[in-house]
Coordinates of C-alpha atoms in Angstrom, one line a residue:
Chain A
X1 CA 54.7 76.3 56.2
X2 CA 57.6 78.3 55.3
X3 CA 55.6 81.2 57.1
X4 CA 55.5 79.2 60.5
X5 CA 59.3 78.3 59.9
X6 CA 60.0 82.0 60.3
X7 CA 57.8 82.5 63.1
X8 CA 59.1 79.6 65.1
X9 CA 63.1 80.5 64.8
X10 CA 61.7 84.4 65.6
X11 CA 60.5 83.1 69.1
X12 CA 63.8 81.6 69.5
X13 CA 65.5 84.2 71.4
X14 CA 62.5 84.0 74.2
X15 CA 64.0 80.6 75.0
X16 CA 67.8 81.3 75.1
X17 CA 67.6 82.3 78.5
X18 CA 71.4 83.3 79.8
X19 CA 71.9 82.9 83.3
X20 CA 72.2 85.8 85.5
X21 CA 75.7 86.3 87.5
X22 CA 75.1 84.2 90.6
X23 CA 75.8 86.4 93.4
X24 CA 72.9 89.1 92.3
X25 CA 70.4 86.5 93.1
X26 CA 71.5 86.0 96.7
X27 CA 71.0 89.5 98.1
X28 CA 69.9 92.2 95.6
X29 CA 70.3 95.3 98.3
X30 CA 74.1 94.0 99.6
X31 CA 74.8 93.6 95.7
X32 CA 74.0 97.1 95.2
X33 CA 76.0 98.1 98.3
X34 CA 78.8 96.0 97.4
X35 CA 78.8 98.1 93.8
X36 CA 78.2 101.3 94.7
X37 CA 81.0 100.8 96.9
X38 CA 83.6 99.6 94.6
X39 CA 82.8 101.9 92.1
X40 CA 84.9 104.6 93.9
X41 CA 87.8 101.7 94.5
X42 CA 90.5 101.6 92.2
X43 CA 91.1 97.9 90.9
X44 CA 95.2 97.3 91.0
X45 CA 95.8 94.9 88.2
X46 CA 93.9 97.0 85.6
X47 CA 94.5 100.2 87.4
X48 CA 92.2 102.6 85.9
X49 CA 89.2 100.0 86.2
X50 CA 87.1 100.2 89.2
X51 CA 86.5 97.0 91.6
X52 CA 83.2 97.2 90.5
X53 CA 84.0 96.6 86.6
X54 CA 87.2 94.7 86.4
X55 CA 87.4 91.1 85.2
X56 CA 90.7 90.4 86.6
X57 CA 90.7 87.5 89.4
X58 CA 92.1 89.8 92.2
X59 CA 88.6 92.3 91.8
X60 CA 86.6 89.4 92.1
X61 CA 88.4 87.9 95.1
X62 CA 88.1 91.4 96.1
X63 CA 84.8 92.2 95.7
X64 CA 83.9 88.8 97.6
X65 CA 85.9 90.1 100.5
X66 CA 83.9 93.2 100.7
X67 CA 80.9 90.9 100.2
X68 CA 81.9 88.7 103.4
X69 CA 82.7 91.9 105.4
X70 CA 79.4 93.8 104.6
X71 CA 77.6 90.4 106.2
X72 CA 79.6 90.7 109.3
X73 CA 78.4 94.0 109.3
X74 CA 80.9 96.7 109.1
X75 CA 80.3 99.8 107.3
X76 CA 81.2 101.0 104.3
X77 CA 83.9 103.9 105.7
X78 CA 85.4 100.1 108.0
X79 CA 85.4 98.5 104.5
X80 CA 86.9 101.9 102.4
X81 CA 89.7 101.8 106.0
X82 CA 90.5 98.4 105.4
X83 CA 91.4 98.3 101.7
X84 CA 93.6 101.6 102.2
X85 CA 95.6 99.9 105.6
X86 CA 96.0 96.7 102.5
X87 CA 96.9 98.6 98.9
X88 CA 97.5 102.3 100.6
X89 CA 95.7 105.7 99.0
X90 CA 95.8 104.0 95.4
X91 CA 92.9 102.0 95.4
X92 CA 90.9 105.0 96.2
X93 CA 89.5 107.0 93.1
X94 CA 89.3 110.2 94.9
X95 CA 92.8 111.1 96.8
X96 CA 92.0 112.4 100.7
X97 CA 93.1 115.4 101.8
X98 CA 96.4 115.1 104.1
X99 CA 99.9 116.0 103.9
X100 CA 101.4 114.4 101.2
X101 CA 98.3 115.7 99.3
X102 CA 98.4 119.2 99.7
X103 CA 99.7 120.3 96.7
X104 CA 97.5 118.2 94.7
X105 CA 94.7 119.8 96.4
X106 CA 96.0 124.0 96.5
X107 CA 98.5 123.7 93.2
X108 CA 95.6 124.9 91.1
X109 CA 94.7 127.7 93.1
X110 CA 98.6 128.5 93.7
X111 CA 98.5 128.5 90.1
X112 CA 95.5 131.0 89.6
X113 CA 96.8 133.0 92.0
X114 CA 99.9 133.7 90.3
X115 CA 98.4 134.2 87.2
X116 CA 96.3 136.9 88.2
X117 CA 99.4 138.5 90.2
X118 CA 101.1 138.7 87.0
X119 CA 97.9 139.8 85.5
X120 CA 97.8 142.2 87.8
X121 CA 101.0 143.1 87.3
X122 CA 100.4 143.7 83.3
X123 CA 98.2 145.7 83.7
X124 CA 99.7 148.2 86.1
X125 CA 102.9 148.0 83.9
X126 CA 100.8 149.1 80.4
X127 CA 98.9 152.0 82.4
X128 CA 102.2 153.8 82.8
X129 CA 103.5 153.3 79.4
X130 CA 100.1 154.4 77.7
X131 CA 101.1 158.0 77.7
X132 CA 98.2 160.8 77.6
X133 CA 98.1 163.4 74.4
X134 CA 98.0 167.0 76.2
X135 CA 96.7 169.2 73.5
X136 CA 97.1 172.5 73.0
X137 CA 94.9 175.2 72.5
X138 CA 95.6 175.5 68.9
X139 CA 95.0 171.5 68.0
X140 CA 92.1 171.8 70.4
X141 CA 90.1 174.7 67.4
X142 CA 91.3 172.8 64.5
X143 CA 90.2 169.7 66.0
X144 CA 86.6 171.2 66.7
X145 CA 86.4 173.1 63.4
X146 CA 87.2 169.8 61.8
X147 CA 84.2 167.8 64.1
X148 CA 81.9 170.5 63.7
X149 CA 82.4 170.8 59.6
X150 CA 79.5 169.7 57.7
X151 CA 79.8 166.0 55.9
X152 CA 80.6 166.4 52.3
X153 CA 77.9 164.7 50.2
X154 CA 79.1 161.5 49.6
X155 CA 79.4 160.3 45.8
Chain B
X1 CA 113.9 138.0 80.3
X2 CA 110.4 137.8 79.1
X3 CA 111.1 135.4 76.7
X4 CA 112.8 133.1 78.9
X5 CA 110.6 132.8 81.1
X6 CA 108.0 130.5 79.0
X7 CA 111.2 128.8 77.8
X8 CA 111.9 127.7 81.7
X9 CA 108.2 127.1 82.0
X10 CA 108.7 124.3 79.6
X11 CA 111.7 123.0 80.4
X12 CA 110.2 122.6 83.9
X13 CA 107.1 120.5 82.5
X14 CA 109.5 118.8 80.2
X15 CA 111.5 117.4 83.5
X16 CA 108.1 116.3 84.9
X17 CA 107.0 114.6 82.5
X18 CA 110.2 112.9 81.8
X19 CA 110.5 111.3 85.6
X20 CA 106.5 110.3 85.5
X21 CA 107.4 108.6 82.5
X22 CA 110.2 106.7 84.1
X23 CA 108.5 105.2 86.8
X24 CA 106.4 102.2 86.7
X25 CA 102.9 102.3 87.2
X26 CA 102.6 99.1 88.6
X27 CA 104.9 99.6 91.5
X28 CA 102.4 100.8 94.2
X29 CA 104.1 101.3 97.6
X30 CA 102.6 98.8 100.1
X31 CA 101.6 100.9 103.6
X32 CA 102.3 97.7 105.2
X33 CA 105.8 98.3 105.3
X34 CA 107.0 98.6 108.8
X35 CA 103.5 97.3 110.1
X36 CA 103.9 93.8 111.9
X37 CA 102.9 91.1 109.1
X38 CA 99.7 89.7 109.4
X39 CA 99.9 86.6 110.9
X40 CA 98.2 83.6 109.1
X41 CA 97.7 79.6 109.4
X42 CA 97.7 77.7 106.6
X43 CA 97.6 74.1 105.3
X44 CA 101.7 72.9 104.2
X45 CA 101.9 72.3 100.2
X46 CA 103.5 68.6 101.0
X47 CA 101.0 67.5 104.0
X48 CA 98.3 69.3 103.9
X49 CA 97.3 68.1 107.3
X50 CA 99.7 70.0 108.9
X51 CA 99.6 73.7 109.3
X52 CA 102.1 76.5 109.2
X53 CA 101.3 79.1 111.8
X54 CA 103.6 82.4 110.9
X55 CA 103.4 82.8 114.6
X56 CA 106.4 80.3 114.7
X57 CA 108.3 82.1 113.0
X58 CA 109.0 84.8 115.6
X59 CA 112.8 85.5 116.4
X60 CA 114.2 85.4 113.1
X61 CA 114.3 86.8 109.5
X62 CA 112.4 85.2 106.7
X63 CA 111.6 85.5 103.5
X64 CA 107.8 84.9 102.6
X65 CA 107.3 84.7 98.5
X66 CA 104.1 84.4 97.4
X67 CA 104.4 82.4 94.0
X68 CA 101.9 80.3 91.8
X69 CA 102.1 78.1 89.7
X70 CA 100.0 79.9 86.5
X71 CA 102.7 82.9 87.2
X72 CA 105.2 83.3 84.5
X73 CA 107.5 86.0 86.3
X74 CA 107.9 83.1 89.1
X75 CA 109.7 81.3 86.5
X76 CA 111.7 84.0 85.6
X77 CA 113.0 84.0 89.7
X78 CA 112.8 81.0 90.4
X79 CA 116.3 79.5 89.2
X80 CA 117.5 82.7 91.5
X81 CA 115.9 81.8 94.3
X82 CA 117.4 78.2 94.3
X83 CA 120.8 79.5 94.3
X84 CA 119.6 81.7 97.4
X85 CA 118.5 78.5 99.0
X86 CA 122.0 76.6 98.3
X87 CA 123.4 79.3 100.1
X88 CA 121.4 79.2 103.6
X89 CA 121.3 82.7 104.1
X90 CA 118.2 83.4 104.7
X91 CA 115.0 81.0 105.5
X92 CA 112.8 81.2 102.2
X93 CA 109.0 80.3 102.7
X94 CA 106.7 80.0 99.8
X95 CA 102.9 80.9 99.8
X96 CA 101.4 79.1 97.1
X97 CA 98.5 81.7 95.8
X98 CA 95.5 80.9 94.3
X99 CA 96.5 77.6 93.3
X100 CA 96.2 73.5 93.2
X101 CA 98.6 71.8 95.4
X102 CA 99.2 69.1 92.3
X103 CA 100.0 71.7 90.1
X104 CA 101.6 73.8 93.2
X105 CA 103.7 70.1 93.9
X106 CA 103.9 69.5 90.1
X107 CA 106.1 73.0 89.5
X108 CA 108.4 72.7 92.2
X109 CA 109.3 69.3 91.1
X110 CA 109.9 70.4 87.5
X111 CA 112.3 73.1 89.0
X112 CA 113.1 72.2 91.9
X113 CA 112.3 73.6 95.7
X114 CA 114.0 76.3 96.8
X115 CA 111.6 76.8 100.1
X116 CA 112.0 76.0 103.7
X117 CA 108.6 75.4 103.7
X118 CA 105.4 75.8 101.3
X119 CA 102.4 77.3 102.6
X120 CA 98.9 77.0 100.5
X121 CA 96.4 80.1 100.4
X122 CA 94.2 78.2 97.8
X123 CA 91.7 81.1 98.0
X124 CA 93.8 83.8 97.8
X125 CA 92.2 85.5 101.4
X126 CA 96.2 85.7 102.9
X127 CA 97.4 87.5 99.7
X128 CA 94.6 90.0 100.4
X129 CA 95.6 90.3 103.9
X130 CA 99.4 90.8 103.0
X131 CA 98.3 93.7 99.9
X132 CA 99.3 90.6 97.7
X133 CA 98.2 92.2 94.0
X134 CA 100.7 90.8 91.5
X135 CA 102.5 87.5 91.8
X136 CA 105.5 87.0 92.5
X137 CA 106.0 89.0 95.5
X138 CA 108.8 88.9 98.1
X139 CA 108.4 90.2 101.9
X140 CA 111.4 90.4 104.3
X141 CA 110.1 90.0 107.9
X142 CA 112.1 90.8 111.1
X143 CA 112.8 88.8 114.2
X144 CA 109.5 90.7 115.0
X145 CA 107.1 89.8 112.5
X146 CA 107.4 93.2 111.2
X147 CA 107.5 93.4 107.4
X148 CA 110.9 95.9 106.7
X149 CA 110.7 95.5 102.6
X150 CA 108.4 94.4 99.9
X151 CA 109.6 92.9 96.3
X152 CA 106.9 93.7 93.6
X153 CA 107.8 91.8 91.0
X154 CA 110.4 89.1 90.2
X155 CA 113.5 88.8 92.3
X156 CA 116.8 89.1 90.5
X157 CA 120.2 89.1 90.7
X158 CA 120.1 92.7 91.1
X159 CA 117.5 93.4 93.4
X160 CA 118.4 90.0 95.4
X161 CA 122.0 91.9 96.1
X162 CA 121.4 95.3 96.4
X163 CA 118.1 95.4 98.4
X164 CA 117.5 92.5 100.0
X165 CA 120.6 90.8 101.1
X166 CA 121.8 93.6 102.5
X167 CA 118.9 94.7 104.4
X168 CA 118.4 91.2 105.9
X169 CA 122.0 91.2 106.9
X170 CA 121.3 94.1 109.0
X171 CA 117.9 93.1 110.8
X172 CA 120.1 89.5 111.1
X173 CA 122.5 91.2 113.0
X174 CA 119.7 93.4 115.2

């Protein structure tokens, strides 16, 4: 008896079914569009959320509005236009290219490049401070006799 | 001169980091400044019958302020914008956001109505239209429909005399 018990609440879970967010069911493929899509959109009330994973209200009045617009059929870049003529550059994750931008873009390899000018630069400077030894004739003997002398046995 | 140079290096970074700290992260400019304002029809607050066509409103400067009733800032500007509306000024139109119109109605009668005229966008698709991402928000619109300035954020005293009032005095006098 006590054995069945345990077996019966076991099975429980099977029946606790939770109900799957409404809209998936509708249309599966213009779900997936509608995610993959705001996945690179910046939500504004949490701002480093994504569309696609904020809870706030505005996301998910968002996220209907790129629902309705994919079903009236305009494309993803008409969609990606639309939001950026609404909330400017900021809902997008990845900043485009254009004037105001430039430096965000080229700064690093500004910055590179003046590191390996000074680099550069170094170097050059520590090559004519490094002075070379002329020897003369003299050192030059002693310093072969002292090569060329036989390794004392060591203790 | 070598040492100074990582000295200026971080004294430079320091400066940076001190204005990026300064400025508010929730203040995103809105690229529909200078862009005629959409133009919308909604239902009125009062009879919702009737509808409010922003078309009409061509050939003078208005105010639109998109409030709710769930917002807590609109509290906080709302005794402010009733003294702007004892003044007569400026028109003063209210877009009630993502709201009920009992609760809408129900607010404005616990603190009075400062508006000209309440508009409801009960699903919130006008707000979206207008960049509309935190409530309260203000827009000043020309005798063109073209939207000159945008209020993020409460209105107050100090914004109300510096920014605004000013600038609808000019476009007034266009």
């Amino acid at each position: 008896m006590k054995y069945l018990l345990i077996l019966l609440i076991s099975l429980l879970p099977a029946i606790s079914y939770a109900g799957e967010a409404k809209d998936m069911a509708k249309d599966p493929v213009l779900e997936q569009r509608m995610i993959h899509l705001t996945q690179n959109l910046r939500c504004l009330v949490c701002q480093n959320e994504s569309l696609a994973a904020s809870q706030a209200d505005l996301a998910k009045d968002l996220r209907q509005e790129v629902r309705d617009k994919m079903k009236q059929g305009m494309t993803d870049k008409e969609i990606i236009a639309f939001m950026v003529s609404k909330y400017g550059d900021f809902v997008l994750f990845d900043p485009p290219m254009q004037r105001n931008t430039i430096l965000l873009w080229y700064g690093p390899f500004g910055l590179l490049l003046i590191g390996l000018a000074s680099l550069v630069y170094q170097l050059r400077k520590r090559r004519k401070s490094v002075l070379e030894v002329k020897m003369s004739a003299e050192e030059a003997q002693r310093t072969a006799a002292l090569l060329n002398e036989p390794k004392a046995p060591q203790t | 001169m070598t040492r100074f140079w990582p000295f200026a290096a971080f004294a430079a970074l320091v400066v940076f980091l001190y204005i990026g700290l300064g400025r508010d992260p929730h203040e995103i400019p809105s690229p529909l400044i200078n862009k005629p304002a959409p133009t919308f029809t909604l239902p009125e607050l009062y009879k919702p019958a009737q509808q409010f066509s922003s078309q009409d409103m061509k050939g003078q400067v208005w105010l639109l302020n998109v409030w709710a009733s769930w917002c807590v800032s609109c509290r906080e500007e709302h005794p402010v914008l009733m003294e702007l509306s004892q003044k007569h000024i400026v028109p003063v139109y209210g877009l009630d956001y993502k709201d009920t119109n009992v609760q809408g109605e129900a607010w404005l009668r616990e603190g009075g109505d400062p508006y000209t005229l309440v508009a409801t966008d009960a699903n919130g698709h006008v707000g979206i239209e207008f960049g509309v991402y935190g409530v309260p928000e203000t827009y000043v619109i020309d005798k063109q429909g073209v939207i000159r300035y945008k209020q993020i954020g409460a209105i107050t005293h100090e914004n109300l005399q510096q920014k605004i009032l000013p600038l609808v005095a000019e476009l007034q006098a266009k």
